[in-house]
Coordinates of C-alpha atoms and ligand atoms in Angstrom, one line a residue:
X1 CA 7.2 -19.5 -10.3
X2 CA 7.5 -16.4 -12.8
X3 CA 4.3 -15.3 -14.2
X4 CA 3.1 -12.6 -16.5
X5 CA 1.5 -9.9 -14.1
X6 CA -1.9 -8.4 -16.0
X7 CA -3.9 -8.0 -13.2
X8 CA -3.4 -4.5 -10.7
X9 CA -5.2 -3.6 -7.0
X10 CA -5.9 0.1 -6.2
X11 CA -6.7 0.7 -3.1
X12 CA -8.4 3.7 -2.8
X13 CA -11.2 3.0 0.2
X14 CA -8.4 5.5 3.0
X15 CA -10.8 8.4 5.0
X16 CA -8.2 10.8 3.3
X17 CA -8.2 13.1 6.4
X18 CA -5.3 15.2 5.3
X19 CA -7.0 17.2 3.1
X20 CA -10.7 17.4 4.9
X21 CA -12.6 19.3 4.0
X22 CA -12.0 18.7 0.3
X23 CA -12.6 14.8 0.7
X24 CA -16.0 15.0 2.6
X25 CA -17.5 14.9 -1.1
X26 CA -14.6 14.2 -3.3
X27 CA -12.1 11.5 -3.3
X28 CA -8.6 11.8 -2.9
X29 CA -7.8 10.0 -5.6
X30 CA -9.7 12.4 -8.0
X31 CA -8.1 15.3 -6.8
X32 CA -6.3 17.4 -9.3
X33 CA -2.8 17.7 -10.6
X34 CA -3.0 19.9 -13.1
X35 CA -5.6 18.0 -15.7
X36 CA -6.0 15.3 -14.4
X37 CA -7.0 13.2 -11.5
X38 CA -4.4 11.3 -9.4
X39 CA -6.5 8.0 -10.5
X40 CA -5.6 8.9 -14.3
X41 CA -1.8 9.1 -13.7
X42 CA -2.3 5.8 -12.0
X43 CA -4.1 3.9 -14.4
X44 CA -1.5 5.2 -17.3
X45 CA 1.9 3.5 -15.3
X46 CA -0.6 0.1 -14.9
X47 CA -1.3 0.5 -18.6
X48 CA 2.3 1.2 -19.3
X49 CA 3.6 -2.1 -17.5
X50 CA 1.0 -4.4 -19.6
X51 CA -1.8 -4.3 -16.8
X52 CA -5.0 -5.5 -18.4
X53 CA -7.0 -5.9 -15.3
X54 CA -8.3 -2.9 -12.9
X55 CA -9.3 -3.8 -9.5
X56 CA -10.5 -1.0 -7.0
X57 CA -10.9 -1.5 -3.7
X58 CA -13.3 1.6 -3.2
X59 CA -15.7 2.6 -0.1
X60 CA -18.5 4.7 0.5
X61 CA -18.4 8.1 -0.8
X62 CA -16.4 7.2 -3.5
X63 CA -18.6 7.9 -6.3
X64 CA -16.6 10.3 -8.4
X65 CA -13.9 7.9 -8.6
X66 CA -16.1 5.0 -10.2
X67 CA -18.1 7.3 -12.3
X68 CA -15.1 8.8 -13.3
X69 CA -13.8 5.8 -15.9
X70 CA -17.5 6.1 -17.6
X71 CA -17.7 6.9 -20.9
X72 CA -18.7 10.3 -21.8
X73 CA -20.5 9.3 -25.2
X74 CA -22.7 12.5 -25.1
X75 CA -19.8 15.1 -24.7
X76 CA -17.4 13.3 -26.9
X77 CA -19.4 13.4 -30.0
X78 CA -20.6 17.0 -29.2
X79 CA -16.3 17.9 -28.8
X80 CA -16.2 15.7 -32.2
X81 CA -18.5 18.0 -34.2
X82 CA -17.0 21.3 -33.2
X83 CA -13.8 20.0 -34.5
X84 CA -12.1 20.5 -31.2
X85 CA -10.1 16.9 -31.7
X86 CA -7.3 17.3 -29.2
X87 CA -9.7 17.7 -26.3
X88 CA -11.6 14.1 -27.6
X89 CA -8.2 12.6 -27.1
X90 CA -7.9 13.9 -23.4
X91 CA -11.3 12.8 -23.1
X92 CA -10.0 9.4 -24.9
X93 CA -7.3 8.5 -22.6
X94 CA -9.5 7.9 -19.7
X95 CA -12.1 5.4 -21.1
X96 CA -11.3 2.4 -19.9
X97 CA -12.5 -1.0 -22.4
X98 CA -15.8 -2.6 -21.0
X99 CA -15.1 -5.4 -18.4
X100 CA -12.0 -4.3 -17.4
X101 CA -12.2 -2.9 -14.2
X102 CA -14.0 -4.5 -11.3
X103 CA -15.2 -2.4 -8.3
X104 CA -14.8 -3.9 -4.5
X105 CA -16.0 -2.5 -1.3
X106 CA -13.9 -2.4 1.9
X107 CA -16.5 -1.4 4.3
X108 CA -14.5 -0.6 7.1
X109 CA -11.2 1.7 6.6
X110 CA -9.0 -1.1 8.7
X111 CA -5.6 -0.6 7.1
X112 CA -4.1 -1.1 3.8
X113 CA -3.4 -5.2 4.3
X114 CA -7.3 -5.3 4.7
X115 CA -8.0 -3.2 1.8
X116 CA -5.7 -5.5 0.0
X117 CA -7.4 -8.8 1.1
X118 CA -10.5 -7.7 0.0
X119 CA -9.6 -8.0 -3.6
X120 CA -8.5 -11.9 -2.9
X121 CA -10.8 -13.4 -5.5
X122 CA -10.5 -11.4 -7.7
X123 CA -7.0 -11.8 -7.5
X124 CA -7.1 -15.5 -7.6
X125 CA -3.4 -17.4 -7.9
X126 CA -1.4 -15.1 -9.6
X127 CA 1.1 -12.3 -8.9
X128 CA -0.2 -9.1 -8.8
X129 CA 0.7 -5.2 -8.7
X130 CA -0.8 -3.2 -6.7
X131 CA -0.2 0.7 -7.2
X132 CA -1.8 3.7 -4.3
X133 CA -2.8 6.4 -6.5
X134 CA -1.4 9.3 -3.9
X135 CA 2.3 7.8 -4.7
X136 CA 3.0 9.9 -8.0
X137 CA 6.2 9.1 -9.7
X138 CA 7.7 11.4 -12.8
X139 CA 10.0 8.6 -14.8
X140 CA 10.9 8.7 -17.9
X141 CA 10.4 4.8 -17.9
X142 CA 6.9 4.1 -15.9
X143 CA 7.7 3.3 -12.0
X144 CA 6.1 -0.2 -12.2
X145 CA 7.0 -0.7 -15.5
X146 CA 10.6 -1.2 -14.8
X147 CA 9.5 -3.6 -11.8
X148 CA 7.6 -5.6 -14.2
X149 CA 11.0 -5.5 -16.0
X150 CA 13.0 -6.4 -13.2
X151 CA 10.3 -8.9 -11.6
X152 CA 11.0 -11.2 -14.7
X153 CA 14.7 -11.7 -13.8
X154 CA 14.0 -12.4 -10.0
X155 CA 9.9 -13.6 -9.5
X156 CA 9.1 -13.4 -5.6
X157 CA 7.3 -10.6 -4.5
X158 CA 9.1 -6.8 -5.0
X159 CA 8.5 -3.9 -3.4
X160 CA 9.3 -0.5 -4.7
X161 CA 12.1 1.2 -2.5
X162 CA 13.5 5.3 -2.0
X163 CA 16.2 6.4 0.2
X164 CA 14.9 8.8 3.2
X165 CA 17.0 10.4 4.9
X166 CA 16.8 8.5 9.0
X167 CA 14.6 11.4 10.5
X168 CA 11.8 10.9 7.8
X169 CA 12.1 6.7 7.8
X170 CA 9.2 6.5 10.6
X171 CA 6.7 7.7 8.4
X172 CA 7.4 4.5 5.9
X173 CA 7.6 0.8 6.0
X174 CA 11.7 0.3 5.8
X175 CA 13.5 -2.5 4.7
X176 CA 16.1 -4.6 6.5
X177 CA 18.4 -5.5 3.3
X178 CA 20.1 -8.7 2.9
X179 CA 22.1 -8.3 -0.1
X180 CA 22.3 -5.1 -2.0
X181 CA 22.9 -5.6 -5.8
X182 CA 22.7 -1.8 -7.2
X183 CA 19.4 -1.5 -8.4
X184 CA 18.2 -4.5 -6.7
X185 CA 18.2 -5.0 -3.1
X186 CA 17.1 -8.4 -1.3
X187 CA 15.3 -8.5 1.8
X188 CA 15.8 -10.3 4.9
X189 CA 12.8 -8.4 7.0
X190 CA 10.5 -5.5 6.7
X191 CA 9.2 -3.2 9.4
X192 CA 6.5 -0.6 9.2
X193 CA 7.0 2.6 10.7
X194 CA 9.9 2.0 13.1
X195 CA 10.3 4.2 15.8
X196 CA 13.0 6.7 15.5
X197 CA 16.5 5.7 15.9
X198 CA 15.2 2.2 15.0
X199 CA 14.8 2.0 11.3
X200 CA 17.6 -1.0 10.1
X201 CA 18.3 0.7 6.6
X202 CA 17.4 4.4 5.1
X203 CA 15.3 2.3 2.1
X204 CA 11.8 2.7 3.0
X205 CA 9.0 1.0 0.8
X206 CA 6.4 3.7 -1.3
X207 CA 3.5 2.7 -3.3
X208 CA 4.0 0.3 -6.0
X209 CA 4.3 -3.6 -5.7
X210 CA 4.5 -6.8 -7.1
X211 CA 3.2 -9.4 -5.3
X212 CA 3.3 -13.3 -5.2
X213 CA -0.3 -14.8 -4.5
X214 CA 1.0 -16.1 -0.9
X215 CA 1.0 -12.5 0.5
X216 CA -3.1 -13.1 -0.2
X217 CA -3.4 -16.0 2.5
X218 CA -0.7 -14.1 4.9
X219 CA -3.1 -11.1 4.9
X220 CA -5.6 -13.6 6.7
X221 CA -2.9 -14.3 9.7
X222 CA -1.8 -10.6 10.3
X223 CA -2.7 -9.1 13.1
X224 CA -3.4 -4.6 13.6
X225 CA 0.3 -3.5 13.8
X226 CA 1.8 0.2 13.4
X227 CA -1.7 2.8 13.9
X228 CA -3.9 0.0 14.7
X229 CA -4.0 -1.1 11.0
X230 CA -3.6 -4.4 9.1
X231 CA -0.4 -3.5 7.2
X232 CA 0.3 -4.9 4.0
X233 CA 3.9 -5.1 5.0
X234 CA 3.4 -7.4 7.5
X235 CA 2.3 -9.6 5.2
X236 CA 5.1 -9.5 2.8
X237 CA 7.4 -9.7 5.9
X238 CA 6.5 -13.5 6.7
X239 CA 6.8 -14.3 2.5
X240 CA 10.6 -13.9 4.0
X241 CA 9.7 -16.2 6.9
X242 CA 8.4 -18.3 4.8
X243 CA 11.6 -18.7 3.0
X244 CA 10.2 -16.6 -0.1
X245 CA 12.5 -14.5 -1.7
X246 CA 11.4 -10.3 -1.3
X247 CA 13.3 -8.0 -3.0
X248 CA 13.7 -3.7 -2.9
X249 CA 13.9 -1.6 -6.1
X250 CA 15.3 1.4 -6.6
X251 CA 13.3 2.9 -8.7
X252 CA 14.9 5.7 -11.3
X253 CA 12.3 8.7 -11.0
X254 CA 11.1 11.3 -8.9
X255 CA 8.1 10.5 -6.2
X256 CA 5.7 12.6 -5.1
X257 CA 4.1 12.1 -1.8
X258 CA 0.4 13.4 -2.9
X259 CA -1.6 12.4 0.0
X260 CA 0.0 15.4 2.1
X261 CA -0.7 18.6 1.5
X262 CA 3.5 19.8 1.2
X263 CA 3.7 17.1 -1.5
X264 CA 0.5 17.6 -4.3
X265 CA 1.9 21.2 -4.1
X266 CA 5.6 20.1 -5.0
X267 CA 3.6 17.8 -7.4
X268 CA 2.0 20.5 -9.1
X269 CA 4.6 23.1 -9.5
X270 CA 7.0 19.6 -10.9
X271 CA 4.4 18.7 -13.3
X272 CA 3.4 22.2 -14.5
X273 CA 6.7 23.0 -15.6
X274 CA 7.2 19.8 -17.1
X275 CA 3.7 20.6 -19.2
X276 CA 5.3 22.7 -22.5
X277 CA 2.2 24.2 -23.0
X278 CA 2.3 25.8 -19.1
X279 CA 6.1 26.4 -18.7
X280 CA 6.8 29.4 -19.9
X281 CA 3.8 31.3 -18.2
X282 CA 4.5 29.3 -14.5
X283 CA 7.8 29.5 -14.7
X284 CA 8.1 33.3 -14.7
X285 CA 5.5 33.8 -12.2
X286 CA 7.5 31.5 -9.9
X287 CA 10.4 33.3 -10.4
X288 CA 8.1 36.4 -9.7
X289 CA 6.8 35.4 -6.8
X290 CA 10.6 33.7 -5.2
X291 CA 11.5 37.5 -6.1
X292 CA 9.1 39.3 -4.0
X293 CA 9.6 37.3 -1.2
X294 CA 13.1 37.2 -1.0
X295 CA 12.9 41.8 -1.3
X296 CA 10.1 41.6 1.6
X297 CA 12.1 39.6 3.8
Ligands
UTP301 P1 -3.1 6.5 3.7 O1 -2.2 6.1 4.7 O2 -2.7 7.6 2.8 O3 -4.5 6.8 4.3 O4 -3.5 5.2 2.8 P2 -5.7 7.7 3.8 O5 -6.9 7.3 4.6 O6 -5.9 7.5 2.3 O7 -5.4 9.2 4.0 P3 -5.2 10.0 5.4 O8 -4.0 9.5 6.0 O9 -6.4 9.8 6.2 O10 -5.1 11.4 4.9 C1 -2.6 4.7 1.8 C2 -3.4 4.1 0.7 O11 -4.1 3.0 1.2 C3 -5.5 3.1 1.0 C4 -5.7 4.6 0.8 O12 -6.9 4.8 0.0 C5 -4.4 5.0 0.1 O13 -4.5 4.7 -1.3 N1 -6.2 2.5 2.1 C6 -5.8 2.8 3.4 C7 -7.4 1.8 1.9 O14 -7.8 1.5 0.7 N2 -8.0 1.3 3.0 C8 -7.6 1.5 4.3 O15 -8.2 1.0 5.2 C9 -6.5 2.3 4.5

């Protein structure tokens, strides 16, 4: 059964050891590209798609990411009567209506199925998207925006899918493809983090899905898998067992791995040139700085 999805789960309770010490005090998912925090780009694509619901699954220390979607009455109307307008409308885009987000604590860091699960009532018996802040895609069409699209033609659950080259496909969950129609690829099994040599396609899974309620009971049957954590493939994997249809998309856009290190920095330099406002000033100082290297090598 196809269904409207309104509702979206970010997860957002991870340690976020790769970039200690930053995230002893701040979350990851407030660190900075550019502007803004990861969280905002996140919320937008949900918004974008027709998401009306917000569900985070925080944890402790996460503070700055809750108090973050506040209001900031004071400062608004302060911004408001110096005339500086286009800074309100930063400010703006951020406020989220009253009621619409829900806060849920995972209170133990046991994997992304787990963090998952814990947004089950919340969730209730509907499909559902659920979108990790730290995957940032540039598309000119929202990422999960053309799944919604595409998850009105097929229903089932869909995961979002990007070719990697074989050496890189232990690092993801990779699908094993039944039929492969272009943009659309079925599934016939899913396995999370293969070891090398092992990986049955080069489409590995990133950070945006669309789920069918069912994955919500198979979360409470999976057991730890790859690191020791309840993956939320796993779950998705018996849908197919369960003779529920699983489909890959191939998303058009340009992802940005921003929970490592090498990939906020590719982030930042892809999305300050892309700001109008920045480009000119970056762009020569990039050039600069290739320049300099390249004469003191
Ligand atoms: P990561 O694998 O990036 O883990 O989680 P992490 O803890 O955030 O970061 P590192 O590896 O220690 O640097 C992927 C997504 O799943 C969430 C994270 O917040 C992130 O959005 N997650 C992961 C949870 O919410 N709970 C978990 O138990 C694990």
């Amino acid at each position: 059964m196809k269904r409207k999805v309104t509702k979206a789960v970010f997860p957002v309770a991870g340690l976020g050891t790769r970039f200690l010490p930053a995230t002893k005090s701040v979350p990851k998912e407030v660190l900075t590209l550019v502007d803004r925090p990861l969280i905002q780009y996140a919320i937008d694509e949900a918004r974008a798609a027709g998401i009306t619901d917000f569900i985070f699954v925080t944890a402790k220390g996460k503070s700055a990411l809750e108090d973050y979607f506040d209001h900031a009455t004071d400062l608004e109307a302060k911004l408001e009567a110096d005339g500086k307008h286009d800074l309100v409308e930063a400010l703006r885009s951020s406020n989220m209506e009253s009621g619409s987000i829900a806060y849920i604590r995972q209170h133990r860091a046991l994997g992304l199925g787990h963090a998952v699960g814990c947004a089950r009532r919340l969730i209730g018996d509907e499909p559902f998207a659920v979108i990790l802040p730290d995957d940032v895609i540039a598309a000119e069409k929202p990422c999960l925006q053309q799944m919604v699209e595409a998850y009105a033609e097929t229903g089932g659950s869909m995961v979002a899918a990007m070719e990697v080259s074989p050496a890189r496909a232990s690092s993801y969950g990779v699908l094993d493809i039944e039929d492969d129609m272009g943009s659309m690829v079925s599934v016939k099994g899913m396995v999370e983090k293969p070891k090398p040599g092992t990986a049955p396609s080069n489409l590995a899974v990133i950070g945006r899905y669309i789920l069918a309620p069912t994955v919500l009971a198979n979360l409470d049957q999976i057991v730890p898998s790859a690191g020791g954590e309840l993956q939320l493939t796993d779950a998705i994997a018996m849908e197919i067992e369960q003779g529920r249809g699983v489909y890959g998309y191939r998303f058009r856009g340009e992802r940005f791995d921003c929970g490592s290190k090498a990939g906020f920095l590719q982030a930042t330099v892809a999305f300050g040139l892309a700001r109008e406002e920045l480009r000119e000033e970056f762009q020569s100082y990039l050039h600069e700085i290739v320049a300099m290297r390249k004469a003191a090598q």
